[in-house]
Amino acid sequence: MHPQNRDAGEIADLYGLLAEFDTAEGLLAAAERAREEGFRRMDAYTPMPIEGLAEAVALGKTTVEKLVFVAGLLGATGGFMLCWWMTVVAYPHNVAGRPLNSWPAYIPITFESMVLIACLTALIGMLMLNGMPQPYHPVFNVKEFERASIDRFFLCIEARDPRFDREATREFLEGLNPLEVMEVEK
Amino acid sequence: MADELEQTTVIDPGPDEVLGPGHNFDTVTQKISGVVYRPFSRTPIQMFVGFGIAFVFVNIFLGAVTWLFYRGVGIWGIVIPIAWGFAIVNFVWWIGIGHAGTLISAILLLLKQDWRTSINRFSEAMTLFAVACAAMFPILHLGRPWLFYWLLPYPNQMWLWPQPRSPLIWDVFAVSTYGTVSFIFWFTGLIPDFATMRDLRANTRVGKLYGMLAMGWRGSAKHWARYQKAYLLLAGLSTPLVVSVHSVVSFDFAVAILPGWHTTIFPPYFVAGAIYSGFAMVLTLAIPVRRWFHLEDLITTRHIECMAKVMLGTGLIVAYGYAMEAFIAWYSQNTYESYAFYNRIFPQAGTYWWTYWLLITCNIAIPQMLWSRRVRLHTWAVFLISLVVNVGMWLERFVIVVTSLTRDFVPSSWGMYYPTMWDWATFAGTLGVFLCLMFLFIRGIPAISIFEMREVVHEKEAVHAPAE
């Protein structure tokens, strides 16, 4: 951290303040306190999913399920239409006088197409909504952050939060009983 | 750190616990990543031997396939009327094996089974490689395998389209979807673990490689929320998918009018058989691997026992399927149906009756030993039974495919099938391909889901916390 960055109000190079916790419960309590305090621009980083944490750091509803639902409908429709078009329009073939639109026979392909498109959307949609692949993120500038994927729990209050203040927010975070509070450079 | 861990004694906590004592977030991370991040020279010797043998079979496979491409399917024992020989037997066998992986990762996730966690990654990889082996067979069996893309609907100058009323085209869609979805499920589960692998070796070449695969995963709570939703949806979608795939495979047979194939019991009976053989394969692989890498505290006796129970249960469903075939042969009063059954079970010269009885021994008789808790808790006994079931399930497909084809309606079209050396070489070769891929997977990618093991640790701590 360069000394000039410590000037009051000079937070252009600061991404946020990162507090490190050694338990999931400690982090969850801290995130809830931060929310009550009025912070909205924040995120928590954990080595495994923690129930209730996303709500605490202000994520409303996820939209993955909506995407997947629409994709499933499109997949099913596409699969069925493909079969219908192949047998009725493109390559009509009279099999023992049965109707060309023999829809019950299309069901397996309709189902498989639904699953295929929905699953691809679940993965790609999740990655896109998460902004991945993302080669760079400021939190990785903090050395201790390596343990966010192993055994430590982090809460980051971002500088773009309207209530953010370098000193006051640091004091607030230190009051939450963390192991350490660190500055995250952009 | 991995070295220190190996020196401490590994404790199998017995049939009630899914995790050995003394584990925290860091130790499970180090232990599982330690299987990958150990010096090359510290790979268990069994891995080298196993890989070496498997690699020999990979080369046998390549040789057999080269000869096949050069000479055509005539090098196999297939004749008319038995046009579906080993290729289809092996296809059904391999794809069935894959089903346990999806069952463990998807259905057991939805059922919240605690013994799913340390075996799901491993079984998903098994699914992926088994599907790869399976998918090769119908293509090799095509005769002109380089034209396999004719199976897919694509605009072409011949203005020809596949026939979507045929179960064989359903199969193309089912198997390709299954392969893709299995990969998606496996990869999705791996993303947070790639991030862990990256952070354990930050700024090294291998760390960067895992970093690319992790795509910038940083464990954000918002990301986890979407991740969990996506993972749950994948599980929900895979559950009917796994049932559909082997049902569609069974339609390849059941939709035909051949006696011995034209049976409504086939879809459920095939699905149960698939799960049966898949669990057998998971046990066959997991029991040695947990021993070689000293993972008895992560893959405990509880995992082995639960899998043995599922194997017993699905085995009984399969037994019911056999019983129904016998019942319908009598109850239908259909001459051809009764004869197909008679031909399977009664000793006559020049038939495959003995394969049926070997199948009953392997699939029905011997696995009944699993009723005994002592047998289930005896790991190596379970291992042996799992091998027997693998053989039995292969025989089942042989009986269904070959025996039914040898004697259909008109005696003038009867025939016999004798596998050639190339049939055996191709089959044994895919076993080599499968095992090679498994060995490489175990050595290169965390074979147990690290972040889900942390959840297990967390839950365990939560249970113990109030007592303190």
mmCIF file of C-alpha atoms in Angstrom, chain B residues 44 82 93 129 136 144 212 339 342 364 390 463:
data_model
loop_
_atom_site.group_PDB
_atom_site.id
_atom_site.type_symbol
_atom_site.label_atom_id
_atom_site.label_comp_id
_atom_site.label_asym_id
_atom_site.label_seq_id
_atom_site.Cartn_x
_atom_site.Cartn_y
_atom_site.Cartn_z
ATOM 1 C CA PRO B 44 1.786 -45.934 -5.200
ATOM 2 C CA ILE B 82 -26.284 -62.821 -35.225
ATOM 3 C CA TRP B 93 -22.572 -53.273 -20.569
ATOM 4 C CA PHE B 129 -15.145 -42.917 -19.222
ATOM 5 C CA MET B 136 -17.292 -46.361 -29.443
ATOM 6 C CA ARG B 144 -18.204 -47.710 -42.271
ATOM 7 C CA MET B 212 -7.404 -21.613 -16.050
ATOM 8 C CA TYR B 339 -39.123 -71.610 -27.008
ATOM 9 C CA TYR B 342 -36.558 -73.028 -23.196
ATOM 10 C CA ILE B 364 -28.541 -63.856 -8.365
ATOM 11 C CA ASN B 390 -19.513 -57.261 -13.315
ATOM 12 C CA VAL B 463 -23.458 -31.508 15.503
#
